[in-house]
Coordinates of C-alpha atoms in Angstrom, one line a residue:
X66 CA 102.5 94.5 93.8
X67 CA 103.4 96.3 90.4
X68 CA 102.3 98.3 87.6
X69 CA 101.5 101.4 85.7
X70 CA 100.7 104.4 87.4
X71 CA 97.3 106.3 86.8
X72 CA 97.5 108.9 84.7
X73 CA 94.3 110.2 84.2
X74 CA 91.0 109.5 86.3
X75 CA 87.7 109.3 85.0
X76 CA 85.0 110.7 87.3
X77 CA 81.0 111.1 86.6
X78 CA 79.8 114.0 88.0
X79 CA 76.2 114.7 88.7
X80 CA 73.9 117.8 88.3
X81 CA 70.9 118.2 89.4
X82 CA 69.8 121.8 88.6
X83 CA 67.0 122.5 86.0
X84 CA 68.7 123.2 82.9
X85 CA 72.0 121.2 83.3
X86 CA 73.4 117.9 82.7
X87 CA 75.7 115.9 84.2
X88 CA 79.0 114.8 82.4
X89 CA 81.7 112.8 83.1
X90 CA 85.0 114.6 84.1
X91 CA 88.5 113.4 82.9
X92 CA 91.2 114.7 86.0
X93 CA 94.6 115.2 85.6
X94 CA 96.6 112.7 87.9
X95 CA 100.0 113.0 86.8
X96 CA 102.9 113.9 88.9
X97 CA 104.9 115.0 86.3
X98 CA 102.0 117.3 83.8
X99 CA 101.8 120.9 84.2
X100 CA 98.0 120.0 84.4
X101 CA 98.1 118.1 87.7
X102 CA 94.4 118.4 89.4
X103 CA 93.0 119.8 86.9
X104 CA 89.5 118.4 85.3
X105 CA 91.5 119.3 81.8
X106 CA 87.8 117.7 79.7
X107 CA 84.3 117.6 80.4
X108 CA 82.0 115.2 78.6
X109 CA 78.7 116.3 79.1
X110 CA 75.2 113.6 78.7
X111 CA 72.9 114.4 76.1
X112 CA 69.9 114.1 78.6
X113 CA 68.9 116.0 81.9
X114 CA 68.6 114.4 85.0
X115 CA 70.3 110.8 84.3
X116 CA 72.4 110.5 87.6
X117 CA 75.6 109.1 86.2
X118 CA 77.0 106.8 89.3
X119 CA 79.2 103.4 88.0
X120 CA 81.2 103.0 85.4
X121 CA 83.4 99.8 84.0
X122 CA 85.2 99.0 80.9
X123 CA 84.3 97.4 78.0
X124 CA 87.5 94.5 78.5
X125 CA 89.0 93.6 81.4
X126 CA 91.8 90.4 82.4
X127 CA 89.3 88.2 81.2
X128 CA 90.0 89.3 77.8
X129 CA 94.1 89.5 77.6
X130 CA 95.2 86.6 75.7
X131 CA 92.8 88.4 72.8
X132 CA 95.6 90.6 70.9
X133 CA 92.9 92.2 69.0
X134 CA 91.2 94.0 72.5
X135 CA 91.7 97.4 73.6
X136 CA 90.7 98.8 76.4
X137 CA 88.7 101.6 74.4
X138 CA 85.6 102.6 75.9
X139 CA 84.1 103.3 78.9
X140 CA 80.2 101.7 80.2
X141 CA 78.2 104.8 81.9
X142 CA 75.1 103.1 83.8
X143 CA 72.6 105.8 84.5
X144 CA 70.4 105.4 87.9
X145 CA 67.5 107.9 87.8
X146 CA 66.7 107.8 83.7
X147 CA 67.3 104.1 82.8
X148 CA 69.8 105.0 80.1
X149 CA 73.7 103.3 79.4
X150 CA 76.5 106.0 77.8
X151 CA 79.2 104.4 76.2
X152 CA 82.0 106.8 75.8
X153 CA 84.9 106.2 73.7
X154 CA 88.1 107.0 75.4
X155 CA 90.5 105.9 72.8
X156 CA 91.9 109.7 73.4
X157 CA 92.3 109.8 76.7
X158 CA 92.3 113.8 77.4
X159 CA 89.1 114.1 75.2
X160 CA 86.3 111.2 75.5
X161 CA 83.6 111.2 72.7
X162 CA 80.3 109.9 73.5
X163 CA 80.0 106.7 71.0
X164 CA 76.0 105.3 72.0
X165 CA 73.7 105.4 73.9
X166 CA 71.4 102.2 75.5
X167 CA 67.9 104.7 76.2
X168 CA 65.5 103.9 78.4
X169 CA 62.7 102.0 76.3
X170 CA 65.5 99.3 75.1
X171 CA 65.8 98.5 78.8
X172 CA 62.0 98.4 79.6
X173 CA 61.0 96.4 77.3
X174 CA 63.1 93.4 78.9
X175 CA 61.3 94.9 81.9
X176 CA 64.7 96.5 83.5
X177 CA 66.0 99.7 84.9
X178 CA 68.1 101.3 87.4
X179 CA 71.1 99.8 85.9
X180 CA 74.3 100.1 88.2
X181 CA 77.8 97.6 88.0
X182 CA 78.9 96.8 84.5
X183 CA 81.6 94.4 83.9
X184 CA 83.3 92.9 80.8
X185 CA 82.6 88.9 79.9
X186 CA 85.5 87.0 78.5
X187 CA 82.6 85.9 75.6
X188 CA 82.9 89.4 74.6
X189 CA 80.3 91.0 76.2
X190 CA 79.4 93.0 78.7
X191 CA 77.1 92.5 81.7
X192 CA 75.2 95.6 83.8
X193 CA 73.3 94.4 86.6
X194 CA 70.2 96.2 87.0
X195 CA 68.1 96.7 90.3
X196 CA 64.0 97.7 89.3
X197 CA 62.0 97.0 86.7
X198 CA 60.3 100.0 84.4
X199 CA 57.8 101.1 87.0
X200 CA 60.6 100.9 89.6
X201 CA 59.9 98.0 91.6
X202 CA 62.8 96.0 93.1
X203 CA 63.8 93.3 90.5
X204 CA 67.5 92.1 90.4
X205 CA 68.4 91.1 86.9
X206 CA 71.2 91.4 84.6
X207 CA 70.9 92.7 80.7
X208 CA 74.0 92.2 78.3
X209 CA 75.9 94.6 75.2
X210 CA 77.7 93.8 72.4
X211 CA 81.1 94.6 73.6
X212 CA 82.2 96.1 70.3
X213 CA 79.0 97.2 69.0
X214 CA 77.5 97.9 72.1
X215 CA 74.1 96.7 71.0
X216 CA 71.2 96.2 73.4
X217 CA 71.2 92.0 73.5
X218 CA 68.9 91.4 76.3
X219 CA 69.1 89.6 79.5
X220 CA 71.8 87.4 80.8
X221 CA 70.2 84.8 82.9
X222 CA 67.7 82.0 82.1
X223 CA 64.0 81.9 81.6
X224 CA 64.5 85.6 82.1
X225 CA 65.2 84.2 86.3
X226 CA 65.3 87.5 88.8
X227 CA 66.3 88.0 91.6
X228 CA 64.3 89.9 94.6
X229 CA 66.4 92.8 94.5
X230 CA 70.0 93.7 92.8
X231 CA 73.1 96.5 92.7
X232 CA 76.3 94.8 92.8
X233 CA 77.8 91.7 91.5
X234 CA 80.7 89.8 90.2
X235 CA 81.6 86.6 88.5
X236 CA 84.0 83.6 89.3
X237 CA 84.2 81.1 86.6
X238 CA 86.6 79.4 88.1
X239 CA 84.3 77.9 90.9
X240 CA 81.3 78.5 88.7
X241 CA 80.0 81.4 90.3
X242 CA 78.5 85.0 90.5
X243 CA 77.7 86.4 93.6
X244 CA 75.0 89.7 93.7
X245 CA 74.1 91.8 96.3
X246 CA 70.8 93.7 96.9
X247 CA 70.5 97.5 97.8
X248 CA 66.4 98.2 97.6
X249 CA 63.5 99.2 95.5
X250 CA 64.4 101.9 93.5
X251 CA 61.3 103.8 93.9
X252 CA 62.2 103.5 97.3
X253 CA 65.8 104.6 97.5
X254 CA 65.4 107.3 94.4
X255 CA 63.4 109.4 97.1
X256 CA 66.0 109.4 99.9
X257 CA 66.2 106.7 103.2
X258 CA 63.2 106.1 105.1
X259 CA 63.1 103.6 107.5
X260 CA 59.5 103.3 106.8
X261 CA 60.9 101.5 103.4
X262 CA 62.8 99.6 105.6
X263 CA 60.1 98.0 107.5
X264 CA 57.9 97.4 104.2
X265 CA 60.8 95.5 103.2
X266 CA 62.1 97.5 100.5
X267 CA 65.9 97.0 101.1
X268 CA 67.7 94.1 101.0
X269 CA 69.7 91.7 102.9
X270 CA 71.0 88.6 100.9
X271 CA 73.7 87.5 98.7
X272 CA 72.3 85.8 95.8
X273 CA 74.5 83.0 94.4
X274 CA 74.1 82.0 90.1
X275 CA 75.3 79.5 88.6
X276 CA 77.4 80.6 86.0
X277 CA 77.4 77.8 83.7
X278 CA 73.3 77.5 83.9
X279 CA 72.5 80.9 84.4
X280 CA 70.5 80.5 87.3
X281 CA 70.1 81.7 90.7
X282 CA 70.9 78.5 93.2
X283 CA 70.9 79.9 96.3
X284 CA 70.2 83.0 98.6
X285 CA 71.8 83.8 101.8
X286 CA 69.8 86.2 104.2
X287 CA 72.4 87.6 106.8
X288 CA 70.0 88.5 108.5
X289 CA 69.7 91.6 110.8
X290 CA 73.8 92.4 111.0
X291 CA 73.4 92.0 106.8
X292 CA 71.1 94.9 106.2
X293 CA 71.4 96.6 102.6
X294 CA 74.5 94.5 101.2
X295 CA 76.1 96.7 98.5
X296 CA 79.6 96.0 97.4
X297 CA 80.9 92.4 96.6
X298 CA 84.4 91.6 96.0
X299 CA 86.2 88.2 95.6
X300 CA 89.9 87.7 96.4
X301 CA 92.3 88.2 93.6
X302 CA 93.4 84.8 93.5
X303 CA 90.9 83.3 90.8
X304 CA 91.5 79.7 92.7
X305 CA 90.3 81.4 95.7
X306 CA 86.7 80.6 96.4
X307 CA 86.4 83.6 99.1
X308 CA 85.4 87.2 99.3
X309 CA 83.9 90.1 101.4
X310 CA 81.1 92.1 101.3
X311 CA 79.8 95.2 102.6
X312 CA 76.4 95.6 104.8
X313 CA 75.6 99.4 104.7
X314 CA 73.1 99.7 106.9
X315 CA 74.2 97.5 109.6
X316 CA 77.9 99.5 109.0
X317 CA 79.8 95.4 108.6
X318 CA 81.6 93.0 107.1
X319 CA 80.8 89.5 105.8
X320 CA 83.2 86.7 104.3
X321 CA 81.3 84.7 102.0
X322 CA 83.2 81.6 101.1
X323 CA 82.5 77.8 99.5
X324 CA 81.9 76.0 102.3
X325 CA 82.7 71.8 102.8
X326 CA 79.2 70.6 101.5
X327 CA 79.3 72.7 98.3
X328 CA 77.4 75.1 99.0
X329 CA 77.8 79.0 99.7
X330 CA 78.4 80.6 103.2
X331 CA 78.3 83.7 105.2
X332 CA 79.4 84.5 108.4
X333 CA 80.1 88.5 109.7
X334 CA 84.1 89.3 111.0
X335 CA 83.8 92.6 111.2
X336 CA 81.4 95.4 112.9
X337 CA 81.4 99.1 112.8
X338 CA 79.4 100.0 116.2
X339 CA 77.2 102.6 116.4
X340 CA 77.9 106.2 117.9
X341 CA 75.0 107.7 120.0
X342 CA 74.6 110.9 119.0
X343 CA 72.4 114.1 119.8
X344 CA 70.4 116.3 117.2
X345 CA 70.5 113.7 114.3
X346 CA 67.2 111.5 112.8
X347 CA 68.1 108.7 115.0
X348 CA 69.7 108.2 118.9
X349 CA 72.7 105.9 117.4
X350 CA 74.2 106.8 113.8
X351 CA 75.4 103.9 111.9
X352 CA 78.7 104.0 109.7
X353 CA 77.1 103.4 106.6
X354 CA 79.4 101.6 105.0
X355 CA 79.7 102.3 101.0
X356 CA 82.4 101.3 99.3
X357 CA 84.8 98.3 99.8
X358 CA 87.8 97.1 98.2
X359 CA 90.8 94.6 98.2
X360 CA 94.6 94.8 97.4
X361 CA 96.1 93.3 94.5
X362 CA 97.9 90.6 96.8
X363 CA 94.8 90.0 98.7
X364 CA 96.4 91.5 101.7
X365 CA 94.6 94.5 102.7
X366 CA 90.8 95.0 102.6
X367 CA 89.5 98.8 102.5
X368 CA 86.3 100.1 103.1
X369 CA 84.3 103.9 103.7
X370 CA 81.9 104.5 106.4
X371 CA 80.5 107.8 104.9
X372 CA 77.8 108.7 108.0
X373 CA 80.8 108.3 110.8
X374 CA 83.9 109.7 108.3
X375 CA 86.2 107.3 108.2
X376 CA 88.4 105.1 106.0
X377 CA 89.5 101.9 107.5
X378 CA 92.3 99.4 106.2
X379 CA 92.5 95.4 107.4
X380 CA 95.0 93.0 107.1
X381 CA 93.5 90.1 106.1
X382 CA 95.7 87.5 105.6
X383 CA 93.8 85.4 108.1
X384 CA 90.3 85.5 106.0
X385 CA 88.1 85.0 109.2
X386 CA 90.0 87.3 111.3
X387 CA 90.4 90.8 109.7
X388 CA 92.8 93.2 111.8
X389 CA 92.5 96.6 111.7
X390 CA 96.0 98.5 111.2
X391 CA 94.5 101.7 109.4
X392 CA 92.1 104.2 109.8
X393 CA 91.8 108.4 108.7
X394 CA 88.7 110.7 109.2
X395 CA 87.5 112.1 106.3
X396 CA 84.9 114.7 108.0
X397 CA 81.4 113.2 108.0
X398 CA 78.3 113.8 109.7
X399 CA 80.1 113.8 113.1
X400 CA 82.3 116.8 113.0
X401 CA 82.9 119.6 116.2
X402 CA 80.5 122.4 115.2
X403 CA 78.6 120.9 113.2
X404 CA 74.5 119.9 114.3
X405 CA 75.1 116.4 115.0
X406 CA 76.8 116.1 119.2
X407 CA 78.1 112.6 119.9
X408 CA 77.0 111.5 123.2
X409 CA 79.3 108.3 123.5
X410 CA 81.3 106.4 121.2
X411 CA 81.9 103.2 122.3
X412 CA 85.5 102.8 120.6
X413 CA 86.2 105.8 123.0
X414 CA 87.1 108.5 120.4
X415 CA 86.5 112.3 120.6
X416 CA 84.3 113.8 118.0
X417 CA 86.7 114.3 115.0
X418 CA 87.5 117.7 113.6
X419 CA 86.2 118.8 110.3
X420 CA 89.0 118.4 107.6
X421 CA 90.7 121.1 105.7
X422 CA 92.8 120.1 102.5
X423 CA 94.6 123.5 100.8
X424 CA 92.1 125.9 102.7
X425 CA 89.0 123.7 101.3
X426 CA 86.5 122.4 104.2
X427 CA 85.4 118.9 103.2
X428 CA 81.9 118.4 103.2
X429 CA 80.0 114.9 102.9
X430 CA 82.2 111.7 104.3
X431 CA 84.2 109.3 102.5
X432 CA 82.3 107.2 100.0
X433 CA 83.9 105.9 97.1
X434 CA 87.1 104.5 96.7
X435 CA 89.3 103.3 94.4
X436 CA 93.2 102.2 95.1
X437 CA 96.3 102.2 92.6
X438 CA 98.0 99.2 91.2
X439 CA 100.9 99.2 93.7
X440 CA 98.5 99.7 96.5
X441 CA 100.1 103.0 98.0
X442 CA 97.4 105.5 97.0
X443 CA 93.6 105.1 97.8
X444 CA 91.6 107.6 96.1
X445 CA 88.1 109.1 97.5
X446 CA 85.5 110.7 96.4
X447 CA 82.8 112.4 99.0
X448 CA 79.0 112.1 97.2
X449 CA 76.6 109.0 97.4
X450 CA 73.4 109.6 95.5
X451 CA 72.2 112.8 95.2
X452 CA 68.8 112.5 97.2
X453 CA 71.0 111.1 100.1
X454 CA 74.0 113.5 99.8
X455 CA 71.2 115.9 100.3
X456 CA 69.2 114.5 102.7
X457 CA 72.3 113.5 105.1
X458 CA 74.6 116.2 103.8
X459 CA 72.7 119.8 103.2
X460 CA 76.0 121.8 103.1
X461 CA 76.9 119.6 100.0
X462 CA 73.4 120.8 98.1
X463 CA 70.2 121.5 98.8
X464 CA 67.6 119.0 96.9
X465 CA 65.8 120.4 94.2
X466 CA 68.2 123.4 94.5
X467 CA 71.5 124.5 93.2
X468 CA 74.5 122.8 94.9
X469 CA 75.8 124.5 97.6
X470 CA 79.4 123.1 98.1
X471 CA 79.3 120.3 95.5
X472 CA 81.8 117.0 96.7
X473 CA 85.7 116.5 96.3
X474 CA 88.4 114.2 95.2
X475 CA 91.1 113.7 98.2
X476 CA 93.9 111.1 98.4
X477 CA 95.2 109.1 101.2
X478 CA 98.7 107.4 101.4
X479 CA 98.9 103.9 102.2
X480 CA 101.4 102.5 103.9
X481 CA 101.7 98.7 102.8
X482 CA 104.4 97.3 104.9
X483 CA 102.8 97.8 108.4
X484 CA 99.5 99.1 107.8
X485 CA 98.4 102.9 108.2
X486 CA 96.4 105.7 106.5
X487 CA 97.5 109.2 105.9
X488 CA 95.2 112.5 103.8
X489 CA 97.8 113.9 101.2
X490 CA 98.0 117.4 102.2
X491 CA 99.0 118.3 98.5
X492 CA 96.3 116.5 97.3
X493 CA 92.7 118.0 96.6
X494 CA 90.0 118.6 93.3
X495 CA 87.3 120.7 94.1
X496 CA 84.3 119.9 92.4
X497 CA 82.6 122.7 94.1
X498 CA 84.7 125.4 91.9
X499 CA 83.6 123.3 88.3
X500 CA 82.3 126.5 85.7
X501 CA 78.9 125.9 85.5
X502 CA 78.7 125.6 89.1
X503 CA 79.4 123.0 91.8
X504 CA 78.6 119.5 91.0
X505 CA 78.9 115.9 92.7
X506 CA 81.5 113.7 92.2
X507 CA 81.2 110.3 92.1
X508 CA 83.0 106.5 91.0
X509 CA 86.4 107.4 90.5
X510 CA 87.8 104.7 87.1
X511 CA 91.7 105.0 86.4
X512 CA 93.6 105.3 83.0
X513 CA 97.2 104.6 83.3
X514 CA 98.7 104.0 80.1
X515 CA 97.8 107.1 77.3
X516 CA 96.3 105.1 74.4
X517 CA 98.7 101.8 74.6
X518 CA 96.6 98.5 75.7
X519 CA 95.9 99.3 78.9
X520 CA 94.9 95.6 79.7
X521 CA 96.4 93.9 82.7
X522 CA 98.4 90.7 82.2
X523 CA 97.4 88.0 85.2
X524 CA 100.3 89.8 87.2
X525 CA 99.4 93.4 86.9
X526 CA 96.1 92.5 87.8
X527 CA 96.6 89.7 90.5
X528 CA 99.8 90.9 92.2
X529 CA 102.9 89.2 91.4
X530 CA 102.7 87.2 94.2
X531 CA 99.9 85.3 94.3
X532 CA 100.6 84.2 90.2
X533 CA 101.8 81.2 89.0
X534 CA 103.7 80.2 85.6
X535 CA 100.7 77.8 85.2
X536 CA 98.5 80.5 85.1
X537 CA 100.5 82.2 82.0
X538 CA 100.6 78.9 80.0
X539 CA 97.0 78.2 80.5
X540 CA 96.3 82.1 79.7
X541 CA 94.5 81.3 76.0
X542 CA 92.6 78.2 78.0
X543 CA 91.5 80.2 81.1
X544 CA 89.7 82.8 78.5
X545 CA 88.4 80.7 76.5
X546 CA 87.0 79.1 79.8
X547 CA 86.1 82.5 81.0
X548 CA 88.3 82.8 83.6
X549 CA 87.2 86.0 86.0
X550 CA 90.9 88.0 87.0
X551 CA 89.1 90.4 89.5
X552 CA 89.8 94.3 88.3
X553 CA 91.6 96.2 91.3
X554 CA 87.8 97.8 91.4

């Protein structure tokens, strides 16, 4: 795997205090800048209260045969107020807000709570969105003017929903989106309840479109071991027709794959067990599993468990059989001296320590993550979603209250040749010591090349190895086609 190193990282960060807004935070990366883990620019939101959480570009590999695309600007989703921020970032050090998708734009298509954005080859760019204006579950998808960015409407046909949404992403080459569903967002905006849970509230299928059509085909309930599926990711190989996701709630792993009939499959290969535990809400505490990602050369799957505190790495060259050959604690809700006591841990693990990078106590768990080109440094960041960071993690911030300890950026070395995770001693942003006070940090976006292109080729986006001269040649044909390259994240 090869190709530019991050520079700069972009990083919403969220405040929830009367008065204050949140912003997004451009962090100093390089190894060789007198700036190094520094926030050196803060972009702050016109409006209180908007819960900045995802973020994508407005062109991607699907674009890169297009000479006249830059990747310019950056698509801010907004969870809590219904509004999209796009932010120019043609500077790099100093991002300009450039317009703004409110609220009433949205609702009138009956849509909010938009999350994952993602450009389209046809030069636009899709947001998936979760409720509807009153905050009912409603999965649907609304579309921008990628140069523009003008409000276009809804993506799929007959203005076709699914139950619920969050996640999603695209395959043209097998003719293809896959979403995911996380819950109601009246439900979720006010913290977990399992109450929710029973009234069926969350979800728990993978909903297959047609991408051609523009239609929903298929649904896959996984059941009870597939409870709240949130991040989807297909292999890298666009002539794979494979792909993991992750079930938060019931803390595993499912392969979905095109299976010998035609149609779409699921089956679960891997499981995070509970922990019994003392003096928490429930007797077993799950590993919540938030975040999930793949290598470049579709070798290594990663994924968070933010409630238990670790970071796990798989080899999955045999698809169905994931091996585990990496895992680091990150804190989480398990730590010696903190409330929670474990009881048993049927992998047979002591409670972890809490961890301390450069004299800082890390609050929260691990939750996103996001992994350089060359796949030897995975970056995480430590906050959810502000009503659950404060529900699960008071020392992070109290809700409806200042922040108490805000989140952090940390990173881990990866070692690709045999598998294993390492925290970088050296490495640590506090977003707990921001000026106007401690604030949580969330996605984590890379920019790695100043202001040149910064578009991936096939190969800086695929891995080297898994590209074929074909692939170049047929580069004009396979946009054109809208050929998906899937982003590193």
């Amino acid at each position: 795997m090869s190709g530019p190193r991050e520079r700069l990282l972009y990083v919403p960060c969220i405040q929830r205090s009367p008065g204050k807004h949140d912003y997004l935070a451009t962090v100093d990366v390089d190894p060789s800048s007198p700036t190094r883990l520094r926030v050196v620019h803060r972009l702050h939101v016109p409006n209180p209260r908007d819960e900045l959480h995802h973020s994508g570009w407005d062109a991607c590999s699907s674009c890169h045969c297009d000479p006249t695309v830059r990747r310019s600007h950056l698509v801010l989703p907004c969870l809590n107020s219904d509004r999209i921020y796009v932010v120019n970032v043609s500077e790099p050090r100093e991002p300009r807000l450039a317009a703004v998708v409110e609220p009433e734009e949205m609702h009138a298509v009956d849509c909010g709570a938009p999350h994952t954005s993602h450009c389209l080859a046809s030069g636009e760019i899709m947001i998936s969105t979760m409720g509807n204006a009153e905050g009912d579950a409603r999965g649907s998808f609304v579309l921008l003017d990628a140069k523009t960015f003008q409000f276009k409407g809804t993506w799929p046909k007959d203005d076709q929903t699914a139950p619920m949404g969050y996640d999603f992403w695209y395959q043209p080459y097998h003719n293809v989106m896959i979403s995911t569903e996380w819950g109601a967002p009246k439900a979720f905006r006010t913290g977990f309840q399992l109450s929710h849970l029973q009234e069926g509230l969350y979800g728990r299928r993978l909903n297959v479109w047609d991408w051609e059509e523009r239609v929903l085909k298929q649904s896959i309930d996984l059941g009870e071991d597939g409870k709240i599926p949130l991040e989807v990711r297909f292999l890298h190989d666009p002539k794979e027709a494979q792909g993991f996701v992750g079930c938060a709630l019931s803390s595993s792993v499912f392969r979905f794959f095109k299976g010998e009939s035609g149609e779409w499959e699921a089956e679960k290969v891997i499981q995070v067990r509970p922990k019994t535990v003392a003096g928490w809400a429930l007797p077993e505490m799950p590993g919540l599993i938030t975040d999930i990602l793949i290598s470049l050369d579709d070798r290594y799957l990663y994924f968070s468990n933010w409630l238990q505190g670790d970071i796990r790495q798989y080899d999955i060259t045999d698809r169905a059989h994931p091996k585990l050959v990496g895992q680091v604690f990150v804190s989480g809700a398990l730590v010696k001296g903190g409330p929670v006591t474990l009881v048993h841990d049927p992998e047979g693990r002591e409670q972890p320590e809490k961890l301390t990078v450069k004299g800082v106590e890390v609050e929260g768990g691990p939750q996103m993550i996001q992994l350089s080109l060359d796949g030897k440094r995975l970056y995480l960041t430590t906050s959810l979603f502000s009503a659950w960071d404060a529900q699960f993690y008071p020392d992070m911030l109290e809700y409806g209250r200042p922040f108490r300890k805000g989140s952090v950026m940390l990173q881990i070395d990866v070692d690709t040749e045999n598998g294993g995770l390492t925290v970088n001693p050296d490495f640590l942003v506090d977003f707990g010591q921001e000026p106007d006070g401690p604030v949580l940090a969330h996605e984590i976006r890379p920019k790695r090349k100043g202001t040149e292109r910064d578009l991936p080729s096939l190969s800086e986006e695929i891995g080297e190895n898994v590209v074929h001269e074909e692939d170049h040649e047929n580069c004009r044909k396979d946009v054109k086609d809208g050929l998906k390259v899937v982003d590193a994240k």
